[in-house]
PDB file of C-alpha atoms in Angstrom:
ATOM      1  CA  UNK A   1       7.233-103.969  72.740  1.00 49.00           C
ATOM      2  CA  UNK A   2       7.281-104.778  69.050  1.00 51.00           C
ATOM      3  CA  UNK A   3       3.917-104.145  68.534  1.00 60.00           C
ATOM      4  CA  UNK A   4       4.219-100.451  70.338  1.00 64.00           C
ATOM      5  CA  UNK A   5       7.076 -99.492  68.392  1.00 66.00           C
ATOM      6  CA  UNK A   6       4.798-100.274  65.242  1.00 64.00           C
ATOM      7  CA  UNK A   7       2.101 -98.248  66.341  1.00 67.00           C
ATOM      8  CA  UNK A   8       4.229 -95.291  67.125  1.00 69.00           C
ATOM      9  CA  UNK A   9       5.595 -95.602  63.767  1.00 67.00           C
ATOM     10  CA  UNK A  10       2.135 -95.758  62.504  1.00 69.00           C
ATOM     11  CA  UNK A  11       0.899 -93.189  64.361  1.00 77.00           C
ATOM     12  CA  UNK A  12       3.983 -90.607  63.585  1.00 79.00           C
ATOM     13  CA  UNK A  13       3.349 -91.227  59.888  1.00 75.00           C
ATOM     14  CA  UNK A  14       0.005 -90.171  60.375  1.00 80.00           C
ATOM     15  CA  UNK A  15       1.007 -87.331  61.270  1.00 83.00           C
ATOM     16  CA  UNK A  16       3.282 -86.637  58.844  1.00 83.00           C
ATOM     17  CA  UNK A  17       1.165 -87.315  56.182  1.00 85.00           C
ATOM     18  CA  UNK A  18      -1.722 -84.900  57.904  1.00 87.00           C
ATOM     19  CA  UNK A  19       0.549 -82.590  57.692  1.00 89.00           C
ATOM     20  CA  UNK A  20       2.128 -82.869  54.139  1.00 90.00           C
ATOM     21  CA  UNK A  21      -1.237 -82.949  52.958  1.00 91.00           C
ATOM     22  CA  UNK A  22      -2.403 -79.680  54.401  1.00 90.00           C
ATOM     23  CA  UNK A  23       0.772 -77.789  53.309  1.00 90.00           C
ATOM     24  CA  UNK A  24       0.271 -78.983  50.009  1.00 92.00           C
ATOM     25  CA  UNK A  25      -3.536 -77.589  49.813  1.00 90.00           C
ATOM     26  CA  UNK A  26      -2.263 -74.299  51.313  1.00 88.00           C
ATOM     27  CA  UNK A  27       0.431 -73.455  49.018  1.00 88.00           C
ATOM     28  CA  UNK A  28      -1.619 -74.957  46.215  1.00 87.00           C
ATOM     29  CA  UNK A  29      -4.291 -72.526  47.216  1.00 84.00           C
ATOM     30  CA  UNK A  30      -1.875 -69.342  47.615  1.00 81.00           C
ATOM     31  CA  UNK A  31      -0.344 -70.036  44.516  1.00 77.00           C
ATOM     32  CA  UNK A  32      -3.902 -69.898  42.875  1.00 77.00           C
ATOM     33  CA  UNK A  33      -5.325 -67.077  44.839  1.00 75.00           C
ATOM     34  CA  UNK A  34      -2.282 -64.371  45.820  1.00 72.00           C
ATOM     35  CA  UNK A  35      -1.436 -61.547  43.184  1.00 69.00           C
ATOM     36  CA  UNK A  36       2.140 -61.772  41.558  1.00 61.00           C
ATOM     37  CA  UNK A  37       2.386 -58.365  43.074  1.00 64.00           C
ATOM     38  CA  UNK A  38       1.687 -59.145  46.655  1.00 64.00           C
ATOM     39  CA  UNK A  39       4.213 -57.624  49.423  1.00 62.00           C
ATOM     40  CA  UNK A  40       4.279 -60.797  51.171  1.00 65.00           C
ATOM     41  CA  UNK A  41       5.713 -62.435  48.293  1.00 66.00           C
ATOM     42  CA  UNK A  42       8.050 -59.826  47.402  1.00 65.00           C
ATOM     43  CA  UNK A  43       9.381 -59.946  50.846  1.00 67.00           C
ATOM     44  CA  UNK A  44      10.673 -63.686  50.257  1.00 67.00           C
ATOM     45  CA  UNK A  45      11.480 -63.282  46.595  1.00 68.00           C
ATOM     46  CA  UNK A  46       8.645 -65.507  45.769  1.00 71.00           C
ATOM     47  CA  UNK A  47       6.019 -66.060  42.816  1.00 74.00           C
ATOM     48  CA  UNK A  48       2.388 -67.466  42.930  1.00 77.00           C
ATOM     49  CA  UNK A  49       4.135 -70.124  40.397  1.00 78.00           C
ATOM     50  CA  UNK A  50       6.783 -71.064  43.203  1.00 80.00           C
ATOM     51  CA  UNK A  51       4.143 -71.313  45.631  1.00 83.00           C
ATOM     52  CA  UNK A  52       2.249 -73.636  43.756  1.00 85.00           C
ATOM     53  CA  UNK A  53       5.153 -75.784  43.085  1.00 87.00           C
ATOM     54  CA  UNK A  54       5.601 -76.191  46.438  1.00 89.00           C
ATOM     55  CA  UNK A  55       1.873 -77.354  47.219  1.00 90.00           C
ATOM     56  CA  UNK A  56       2.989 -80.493  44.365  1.00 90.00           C
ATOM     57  CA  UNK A  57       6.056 -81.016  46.112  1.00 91.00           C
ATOM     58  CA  UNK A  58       4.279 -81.291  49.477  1.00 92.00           C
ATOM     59  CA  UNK A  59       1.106 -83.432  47.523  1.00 92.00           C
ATOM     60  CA  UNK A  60       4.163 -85.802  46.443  1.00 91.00           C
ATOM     61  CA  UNK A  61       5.755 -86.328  50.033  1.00 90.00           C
ATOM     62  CA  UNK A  62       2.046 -87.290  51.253  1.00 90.00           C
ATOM     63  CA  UNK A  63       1.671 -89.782  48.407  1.00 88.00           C
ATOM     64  CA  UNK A  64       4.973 -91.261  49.756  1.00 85.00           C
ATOM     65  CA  UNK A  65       4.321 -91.080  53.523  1.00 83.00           C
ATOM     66  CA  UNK A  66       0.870 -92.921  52.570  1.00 84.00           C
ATOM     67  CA  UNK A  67       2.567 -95.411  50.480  1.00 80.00           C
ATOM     68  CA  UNK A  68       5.087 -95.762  53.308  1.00 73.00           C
ATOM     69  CA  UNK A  69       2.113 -96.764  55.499  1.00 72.00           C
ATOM     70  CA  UNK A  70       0.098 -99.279  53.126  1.00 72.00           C
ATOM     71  CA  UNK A  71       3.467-101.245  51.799  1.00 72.00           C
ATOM     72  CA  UNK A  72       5.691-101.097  54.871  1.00 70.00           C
ATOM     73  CA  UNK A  73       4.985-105.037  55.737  1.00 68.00           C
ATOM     74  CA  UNK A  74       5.520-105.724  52.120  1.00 69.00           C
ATOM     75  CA  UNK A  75       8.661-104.342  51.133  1.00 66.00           C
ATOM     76  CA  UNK A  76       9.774-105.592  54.318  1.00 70.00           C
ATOM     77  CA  UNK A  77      10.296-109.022  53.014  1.00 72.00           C
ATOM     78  CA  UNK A  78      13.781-109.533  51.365  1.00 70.00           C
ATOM     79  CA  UNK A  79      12.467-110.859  47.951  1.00 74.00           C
ATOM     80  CA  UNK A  80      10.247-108.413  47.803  1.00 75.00           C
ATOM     81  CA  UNK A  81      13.261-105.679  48.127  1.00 76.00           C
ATOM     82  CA  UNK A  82      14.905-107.266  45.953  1.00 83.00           C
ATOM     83  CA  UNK A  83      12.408-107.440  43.007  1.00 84.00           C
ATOM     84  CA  UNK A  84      11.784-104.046  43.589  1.00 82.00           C
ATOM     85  CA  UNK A  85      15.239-102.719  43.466  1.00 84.00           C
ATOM     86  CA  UNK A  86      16.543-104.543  40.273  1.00 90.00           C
ATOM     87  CA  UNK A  87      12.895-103.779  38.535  1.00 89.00           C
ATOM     88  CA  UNK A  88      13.968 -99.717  39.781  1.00 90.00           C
ATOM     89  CA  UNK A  89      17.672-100.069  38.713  1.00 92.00           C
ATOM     90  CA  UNK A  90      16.766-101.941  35.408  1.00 93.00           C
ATOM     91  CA  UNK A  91      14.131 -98.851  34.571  1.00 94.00           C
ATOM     92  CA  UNK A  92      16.441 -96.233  35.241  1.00 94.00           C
ATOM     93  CA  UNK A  93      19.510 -97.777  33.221  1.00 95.00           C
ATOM     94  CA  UNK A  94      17.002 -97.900  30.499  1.00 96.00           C
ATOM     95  CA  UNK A  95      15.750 -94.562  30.613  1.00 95.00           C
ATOM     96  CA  UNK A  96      19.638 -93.346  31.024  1.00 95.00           C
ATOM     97  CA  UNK A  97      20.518 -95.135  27.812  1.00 95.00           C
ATOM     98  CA  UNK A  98      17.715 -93.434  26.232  1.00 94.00           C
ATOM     99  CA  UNK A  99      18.746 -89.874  27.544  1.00 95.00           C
ATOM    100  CA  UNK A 100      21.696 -90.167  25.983  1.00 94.00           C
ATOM    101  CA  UNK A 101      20.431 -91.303  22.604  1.00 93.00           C
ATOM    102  CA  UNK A 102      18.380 -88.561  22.884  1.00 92.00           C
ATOM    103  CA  UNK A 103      20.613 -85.892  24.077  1.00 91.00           C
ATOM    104  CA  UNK A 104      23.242 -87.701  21.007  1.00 90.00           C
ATOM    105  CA  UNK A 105      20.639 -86.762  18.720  1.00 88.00           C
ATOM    106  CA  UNK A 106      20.386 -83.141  19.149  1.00 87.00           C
ATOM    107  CA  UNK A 107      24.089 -82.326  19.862  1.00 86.00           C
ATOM    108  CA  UNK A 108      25.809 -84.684  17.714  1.00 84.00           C
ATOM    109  CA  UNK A 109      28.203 -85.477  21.030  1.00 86.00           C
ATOM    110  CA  UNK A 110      28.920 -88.108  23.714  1.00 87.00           C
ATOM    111  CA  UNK A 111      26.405 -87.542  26.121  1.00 89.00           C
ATOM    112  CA  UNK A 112      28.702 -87.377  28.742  1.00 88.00           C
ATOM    113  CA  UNK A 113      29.657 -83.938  27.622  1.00 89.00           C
ATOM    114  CA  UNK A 114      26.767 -83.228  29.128  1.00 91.00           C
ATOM    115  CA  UNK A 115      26.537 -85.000  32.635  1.00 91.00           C
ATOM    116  CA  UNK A 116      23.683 -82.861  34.981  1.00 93.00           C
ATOM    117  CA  UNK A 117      21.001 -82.811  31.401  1.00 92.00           C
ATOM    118  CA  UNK A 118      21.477 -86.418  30.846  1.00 94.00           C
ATOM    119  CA  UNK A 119      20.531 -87.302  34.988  1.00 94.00           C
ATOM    120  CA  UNK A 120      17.680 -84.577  35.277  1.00 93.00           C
ATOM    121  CA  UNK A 121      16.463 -85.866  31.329  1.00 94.00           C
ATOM    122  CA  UNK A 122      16.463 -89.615  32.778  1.00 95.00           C
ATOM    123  CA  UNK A 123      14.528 -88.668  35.869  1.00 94.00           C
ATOM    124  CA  UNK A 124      11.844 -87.382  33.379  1.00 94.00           C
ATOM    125  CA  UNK A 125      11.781 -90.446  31.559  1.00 95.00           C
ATOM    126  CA  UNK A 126      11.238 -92.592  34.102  1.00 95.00           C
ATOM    127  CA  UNK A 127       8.405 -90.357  35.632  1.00 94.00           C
ATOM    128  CA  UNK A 128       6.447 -91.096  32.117  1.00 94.00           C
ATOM    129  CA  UNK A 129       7.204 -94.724  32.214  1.00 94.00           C
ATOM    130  CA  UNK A 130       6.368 -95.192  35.910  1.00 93.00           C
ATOM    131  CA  UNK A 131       3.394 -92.507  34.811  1.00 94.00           C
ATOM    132  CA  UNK A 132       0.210 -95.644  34.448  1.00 94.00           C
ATOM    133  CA  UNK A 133       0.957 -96.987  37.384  1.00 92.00           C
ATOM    134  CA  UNK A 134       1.007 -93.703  39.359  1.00 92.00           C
ATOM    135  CA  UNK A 135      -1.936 -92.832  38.008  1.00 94.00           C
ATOM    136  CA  UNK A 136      -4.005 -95.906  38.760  1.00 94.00           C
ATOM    137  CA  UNK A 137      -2.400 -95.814  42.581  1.00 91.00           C
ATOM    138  CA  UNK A 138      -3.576 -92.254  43.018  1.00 93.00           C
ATOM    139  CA  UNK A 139      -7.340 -93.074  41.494  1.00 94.00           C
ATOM    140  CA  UNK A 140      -6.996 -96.124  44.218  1.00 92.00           C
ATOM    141  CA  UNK A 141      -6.202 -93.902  46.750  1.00 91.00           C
ATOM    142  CA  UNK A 142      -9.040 -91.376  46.141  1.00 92.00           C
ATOM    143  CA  UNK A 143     -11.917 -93.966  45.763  1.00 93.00           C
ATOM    144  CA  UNK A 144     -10.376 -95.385  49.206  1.00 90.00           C
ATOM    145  CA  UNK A 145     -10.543 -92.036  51.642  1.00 91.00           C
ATOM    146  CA  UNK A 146     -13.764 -91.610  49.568  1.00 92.00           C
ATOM    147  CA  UNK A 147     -15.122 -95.032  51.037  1.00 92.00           C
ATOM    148  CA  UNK A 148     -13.459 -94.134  54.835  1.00 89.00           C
ATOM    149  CA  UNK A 149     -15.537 -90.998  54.853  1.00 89.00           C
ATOM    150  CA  UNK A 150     -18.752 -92.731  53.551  1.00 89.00           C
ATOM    151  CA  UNK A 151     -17.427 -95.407  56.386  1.00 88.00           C
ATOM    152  CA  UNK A 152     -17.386 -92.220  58.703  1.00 86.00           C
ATOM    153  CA  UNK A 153     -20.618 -90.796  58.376  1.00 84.00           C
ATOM    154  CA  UNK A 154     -22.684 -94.693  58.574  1.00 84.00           C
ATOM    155  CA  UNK A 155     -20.771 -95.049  62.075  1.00 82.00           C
ATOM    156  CA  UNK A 156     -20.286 -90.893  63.450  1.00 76.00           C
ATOM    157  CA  UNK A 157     -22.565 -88.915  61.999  1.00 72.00           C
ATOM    158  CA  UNK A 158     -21.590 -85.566  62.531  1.00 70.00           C
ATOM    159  CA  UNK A 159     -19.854 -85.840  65.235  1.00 71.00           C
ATOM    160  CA  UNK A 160     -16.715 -87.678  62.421  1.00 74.00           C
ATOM    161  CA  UNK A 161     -16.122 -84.264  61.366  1.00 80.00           C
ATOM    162  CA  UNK A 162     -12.164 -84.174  62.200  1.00 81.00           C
ATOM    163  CA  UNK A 163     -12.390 -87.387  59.755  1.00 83.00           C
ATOM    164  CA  UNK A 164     -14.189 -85.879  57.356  1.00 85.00           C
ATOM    165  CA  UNK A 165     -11.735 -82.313  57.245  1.00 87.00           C
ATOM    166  CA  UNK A 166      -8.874 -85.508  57.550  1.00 87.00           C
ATOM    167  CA  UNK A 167     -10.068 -87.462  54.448  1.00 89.00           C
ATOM    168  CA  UNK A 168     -10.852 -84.390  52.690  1.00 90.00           C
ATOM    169  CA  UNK A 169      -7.981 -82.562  52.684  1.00 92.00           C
ATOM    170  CA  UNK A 170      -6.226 -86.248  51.981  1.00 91.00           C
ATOM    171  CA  UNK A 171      -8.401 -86.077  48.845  1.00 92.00           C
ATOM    172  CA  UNK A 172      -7.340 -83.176  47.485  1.00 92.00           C
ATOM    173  CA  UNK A 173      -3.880 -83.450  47.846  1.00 92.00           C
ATOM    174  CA  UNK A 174      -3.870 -86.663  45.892  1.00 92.00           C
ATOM    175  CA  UNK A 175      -6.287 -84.811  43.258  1.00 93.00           C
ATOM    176  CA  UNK A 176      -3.739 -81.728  42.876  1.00 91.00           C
ATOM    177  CA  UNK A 177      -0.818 -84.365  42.478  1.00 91.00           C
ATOM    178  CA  UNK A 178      -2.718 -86.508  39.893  1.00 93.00           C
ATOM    179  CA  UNK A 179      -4.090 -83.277  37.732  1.00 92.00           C
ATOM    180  CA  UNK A 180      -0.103 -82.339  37.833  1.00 91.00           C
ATOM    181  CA  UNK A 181       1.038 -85.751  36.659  1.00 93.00           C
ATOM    182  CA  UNK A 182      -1.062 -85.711  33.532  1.00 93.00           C
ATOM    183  CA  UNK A 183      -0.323 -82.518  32.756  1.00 90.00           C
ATOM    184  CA  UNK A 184       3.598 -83.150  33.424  1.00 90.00           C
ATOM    185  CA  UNK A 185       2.962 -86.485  31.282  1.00 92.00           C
ATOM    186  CA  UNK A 186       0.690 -84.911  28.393  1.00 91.00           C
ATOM    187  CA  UNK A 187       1.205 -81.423  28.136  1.00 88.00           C
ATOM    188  CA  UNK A 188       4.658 -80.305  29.945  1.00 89.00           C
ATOM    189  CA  UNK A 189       6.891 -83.332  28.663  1.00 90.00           C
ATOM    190  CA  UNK A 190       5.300 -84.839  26.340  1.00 89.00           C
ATOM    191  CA  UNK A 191       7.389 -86.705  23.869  1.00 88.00           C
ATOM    192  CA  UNK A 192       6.548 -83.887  20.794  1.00 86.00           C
ATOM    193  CA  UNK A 193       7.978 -81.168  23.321  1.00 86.00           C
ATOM    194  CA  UNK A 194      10.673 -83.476  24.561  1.00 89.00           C
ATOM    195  CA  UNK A 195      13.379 -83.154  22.652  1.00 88.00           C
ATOM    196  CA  UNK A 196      13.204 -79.556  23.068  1.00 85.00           C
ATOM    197  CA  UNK A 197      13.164 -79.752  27.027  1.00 87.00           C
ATOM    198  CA  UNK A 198      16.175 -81.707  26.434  1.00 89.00           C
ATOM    199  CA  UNK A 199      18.138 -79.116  24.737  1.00 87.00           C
ATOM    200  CA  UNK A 200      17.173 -76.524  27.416  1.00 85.00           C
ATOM    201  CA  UNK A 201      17.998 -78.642  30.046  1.00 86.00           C
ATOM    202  CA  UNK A 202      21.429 -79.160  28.233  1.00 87.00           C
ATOM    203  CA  UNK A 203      21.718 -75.282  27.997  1.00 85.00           C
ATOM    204  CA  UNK A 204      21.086 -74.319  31.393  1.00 84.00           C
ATOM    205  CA  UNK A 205      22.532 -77.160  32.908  1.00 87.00           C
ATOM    206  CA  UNK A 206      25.768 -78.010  30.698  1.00 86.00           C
ATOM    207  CA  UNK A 207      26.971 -74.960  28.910  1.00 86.00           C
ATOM    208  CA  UNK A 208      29.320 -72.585  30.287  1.00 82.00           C
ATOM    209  CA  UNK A 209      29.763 -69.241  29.529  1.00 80.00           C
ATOM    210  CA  UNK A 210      32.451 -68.507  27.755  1.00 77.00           C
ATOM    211  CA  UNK A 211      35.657 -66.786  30.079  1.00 73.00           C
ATOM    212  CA  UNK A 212      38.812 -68.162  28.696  1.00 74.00           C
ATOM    213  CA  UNK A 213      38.364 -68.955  24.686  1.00 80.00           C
ATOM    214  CA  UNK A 214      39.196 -65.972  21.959  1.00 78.00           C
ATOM    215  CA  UNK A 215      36.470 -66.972  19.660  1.00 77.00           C
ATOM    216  CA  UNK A 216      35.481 -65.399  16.223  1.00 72.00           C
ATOM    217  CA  UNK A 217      32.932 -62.250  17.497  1.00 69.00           C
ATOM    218  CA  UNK A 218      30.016 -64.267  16.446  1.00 70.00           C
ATOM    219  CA  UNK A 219      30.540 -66.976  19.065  1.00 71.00           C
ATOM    220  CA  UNK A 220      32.292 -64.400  21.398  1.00 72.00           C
ATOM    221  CA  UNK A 221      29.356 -63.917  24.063  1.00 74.00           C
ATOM    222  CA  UNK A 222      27.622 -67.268  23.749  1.00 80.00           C
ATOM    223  CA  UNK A 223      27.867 -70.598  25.984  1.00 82.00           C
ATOM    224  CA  UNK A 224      30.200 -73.368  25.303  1.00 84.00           C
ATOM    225  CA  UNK A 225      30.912 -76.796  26.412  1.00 86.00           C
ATOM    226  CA  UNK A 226      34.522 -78.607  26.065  1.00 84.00           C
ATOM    227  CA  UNK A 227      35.042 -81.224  23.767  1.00 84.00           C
ATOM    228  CA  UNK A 228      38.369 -82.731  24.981  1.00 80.00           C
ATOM    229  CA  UNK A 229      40.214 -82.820  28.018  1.00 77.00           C
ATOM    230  CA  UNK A 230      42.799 -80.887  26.549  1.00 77.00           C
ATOM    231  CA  UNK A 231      40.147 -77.987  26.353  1.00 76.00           C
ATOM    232  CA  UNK A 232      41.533 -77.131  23.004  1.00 83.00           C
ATOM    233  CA  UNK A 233      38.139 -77.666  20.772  1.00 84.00           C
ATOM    234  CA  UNK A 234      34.548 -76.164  22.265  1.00 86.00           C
ATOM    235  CA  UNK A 235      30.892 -76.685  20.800  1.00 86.00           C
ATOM    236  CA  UNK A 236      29.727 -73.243  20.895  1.00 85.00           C
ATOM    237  CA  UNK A 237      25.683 -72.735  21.188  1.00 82.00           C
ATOM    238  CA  UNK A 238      24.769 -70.155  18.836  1.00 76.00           C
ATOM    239  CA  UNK A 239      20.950 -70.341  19.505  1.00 75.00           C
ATOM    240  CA  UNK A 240      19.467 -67.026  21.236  1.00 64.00           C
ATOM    241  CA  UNK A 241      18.001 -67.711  24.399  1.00 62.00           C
ATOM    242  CA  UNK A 242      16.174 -66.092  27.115  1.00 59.00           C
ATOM    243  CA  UNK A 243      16.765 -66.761  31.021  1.00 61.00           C
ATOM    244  CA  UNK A 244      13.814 -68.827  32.504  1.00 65.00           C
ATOM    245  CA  UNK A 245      12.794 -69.578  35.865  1.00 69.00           C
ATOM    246  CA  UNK A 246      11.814 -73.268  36.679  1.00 74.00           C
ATOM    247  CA  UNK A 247       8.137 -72.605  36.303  1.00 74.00           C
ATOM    248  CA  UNK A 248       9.150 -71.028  32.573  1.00 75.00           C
ATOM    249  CA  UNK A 249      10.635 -74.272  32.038  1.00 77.00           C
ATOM    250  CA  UNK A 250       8.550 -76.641  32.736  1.00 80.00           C
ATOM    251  CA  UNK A 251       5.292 -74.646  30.748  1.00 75.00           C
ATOM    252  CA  UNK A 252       7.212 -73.735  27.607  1.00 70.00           C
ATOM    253  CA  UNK A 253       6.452 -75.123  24.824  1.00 60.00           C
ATOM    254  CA  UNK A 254       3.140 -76.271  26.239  1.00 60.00           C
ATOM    255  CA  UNK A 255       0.348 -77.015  23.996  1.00 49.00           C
ATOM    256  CA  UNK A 256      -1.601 -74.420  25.849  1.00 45.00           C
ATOM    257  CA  UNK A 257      -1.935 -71.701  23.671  1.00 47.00           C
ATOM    258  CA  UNK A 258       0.918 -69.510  25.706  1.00 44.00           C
ATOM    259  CA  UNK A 259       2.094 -66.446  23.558  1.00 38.00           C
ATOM    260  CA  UNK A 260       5.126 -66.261  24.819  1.00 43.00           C
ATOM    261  CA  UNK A 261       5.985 -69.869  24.865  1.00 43.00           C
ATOM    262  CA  UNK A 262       8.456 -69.318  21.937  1.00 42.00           C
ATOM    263  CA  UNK A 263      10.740 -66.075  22.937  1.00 40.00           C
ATOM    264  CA  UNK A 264      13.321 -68.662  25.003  1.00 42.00           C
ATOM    265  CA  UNK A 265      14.583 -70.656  22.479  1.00 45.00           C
ATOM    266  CA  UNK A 266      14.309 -69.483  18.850  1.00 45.00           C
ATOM    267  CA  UNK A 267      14.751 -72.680  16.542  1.00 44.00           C
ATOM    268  CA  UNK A 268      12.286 -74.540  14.560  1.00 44.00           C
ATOM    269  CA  UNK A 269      14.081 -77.901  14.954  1.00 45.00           C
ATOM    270  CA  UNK A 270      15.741 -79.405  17.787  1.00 45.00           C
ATOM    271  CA  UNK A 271      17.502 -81.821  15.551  1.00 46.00           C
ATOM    272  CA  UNK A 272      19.037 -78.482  13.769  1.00 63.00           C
ATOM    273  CA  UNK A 273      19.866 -75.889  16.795  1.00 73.00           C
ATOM    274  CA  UNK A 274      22.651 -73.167  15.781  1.00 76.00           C
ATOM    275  CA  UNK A 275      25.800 -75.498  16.949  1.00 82.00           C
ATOM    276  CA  UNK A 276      29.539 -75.212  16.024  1.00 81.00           C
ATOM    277  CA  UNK A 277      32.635 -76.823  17.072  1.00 82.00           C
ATOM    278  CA  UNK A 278      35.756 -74.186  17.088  1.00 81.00           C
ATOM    279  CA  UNK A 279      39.333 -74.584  18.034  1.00 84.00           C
ATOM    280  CA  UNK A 280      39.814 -72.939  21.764  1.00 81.00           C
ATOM    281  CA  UNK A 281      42.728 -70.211  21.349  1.00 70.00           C
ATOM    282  CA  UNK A 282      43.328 -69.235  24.919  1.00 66.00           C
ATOM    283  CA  UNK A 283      45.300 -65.712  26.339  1.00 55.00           C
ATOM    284  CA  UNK A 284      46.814 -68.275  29.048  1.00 50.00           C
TER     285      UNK A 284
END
């Protein structure tokens, strides 16, 4: 009985993966190939960029299905889950502190001013220092389905070509998901645009706009954070700014030669944005 409930399991994750991995070169695909201006797209308030973000997300939740399948018997042994959570929880305490030094840096505040920028800013962080090891796991997983399909062609001929569309489309999922994680590591984040990521993330994330404080006509229309519980003294963001979609997000700044890369956040430092504390005179 044991052994048929494992194979079912195994079996159903097959699946899963089979089809995570085409959705992923499908939307990958669309988001390369359909104009911005298509009516489809339209219809559903979508952009080729969205689309494509999509075919990563799907790439990812293959990887994880497939790592599901190879280290299932491992992580089922309780030392194993053990290591594995306090080397996870160690990493991301780390890379929490280090949000916060960073995010202290830039604002001159307690980080936890700015609660939803410091999480989303630590995720990052531990993305690029989990980055090697992903990298080296997806190469290891392409040089494997690359052996199963030389496997499948010794033994079937053509008559292996489900296997072959299988391993394929297995392959280029993983190749789509390991293109985006060096250009998320290198390019998108890397640690000269960093900083800078951080202080939009703080922006979009952490500011509010401004609906209760009389502030001087300068700060009047710009987005503020509290600085007390009292709500008596704001830091007021003085720095002109553009909305952004996610995809705008995560390529600006980008050493890619994008002309428009600068028109969202106009400062030259991100240790020096346009900040000031004021006093919070409220009409309540």
């Amino acid at each position: 009985m044991g052994n048929n409930n494992q194979e079912n399991k195994f079996k159903w994750i097959e699946i899963v993966r089979g089809a995570f991995a085409g959705l992923s070169c499908l939307m990958i695909y669309w988001g390369w190939s359909i104009d911005t201006n298509d009516s489809f797209l339209k219809s559903f308030n979508l952009s080729p960029e969205s689309l494509f973000l999509f075919g990563i997300f799907f790439s990812i939740l293959f990887l994880v299905s497939s790592l599901e399948k190879i280290f299932s018997p491992i992580v089922e042994l309780f030392l194993t889950k053990l290591v594995i959570t306090l080397s996870i929880t160690g990493l991301l305490m780390i890379c929490m502190v280090q949000s916060s030094e960073m995010l202290n840096k830039i604002f001159s505040v307690d980080a936890s001013l700015l609660p939803f920028s410091r999480s989303f800013l630590a995720g990052i962080l531990f993305f690029k220092k989990i980055y090697p090891f992903s990298m080296l796991l997806m190469i290891l997983m392409i040089l494997y389905y690359v052996i199963q399909i030389i496997d499948v062609i010794k033994e079937a001929g053509k008559d292996g070509w489900p296997a072959y569309i299988k391993y394929s489309i297995f392959i280029i999922s993983t190749i789509a998901c390991l293109v985006f994680s060096y250009k998320f590591n290198n390019v998108y984040f890397n640690d000269k645009i960093l900083p800078k990521k951080a202080y939009i993330l703080a922006k979009e994330l952490d500011f509010y706009s401004n609906e209760v404080c009389n502030l001087p006509a300068k700060s009047k229309n710009k987005k503020i954070i509290y600085m007390d519980t009292q709500y008596k003294y704001v830091l007021v963001d003085k720095t002109m700014s553009a909305e952004q979609d996610l995809w705008g997000f995560i390529k600006y700044a980008s050493e890619s030669g994008d002309a428009d890369a600068g028109i969202f956040y106009k400062f030259d430092s991100y240790e020096k944005p346009d900040l000031i504390v004021q006093r919070c005179l409220s009409d309540f």
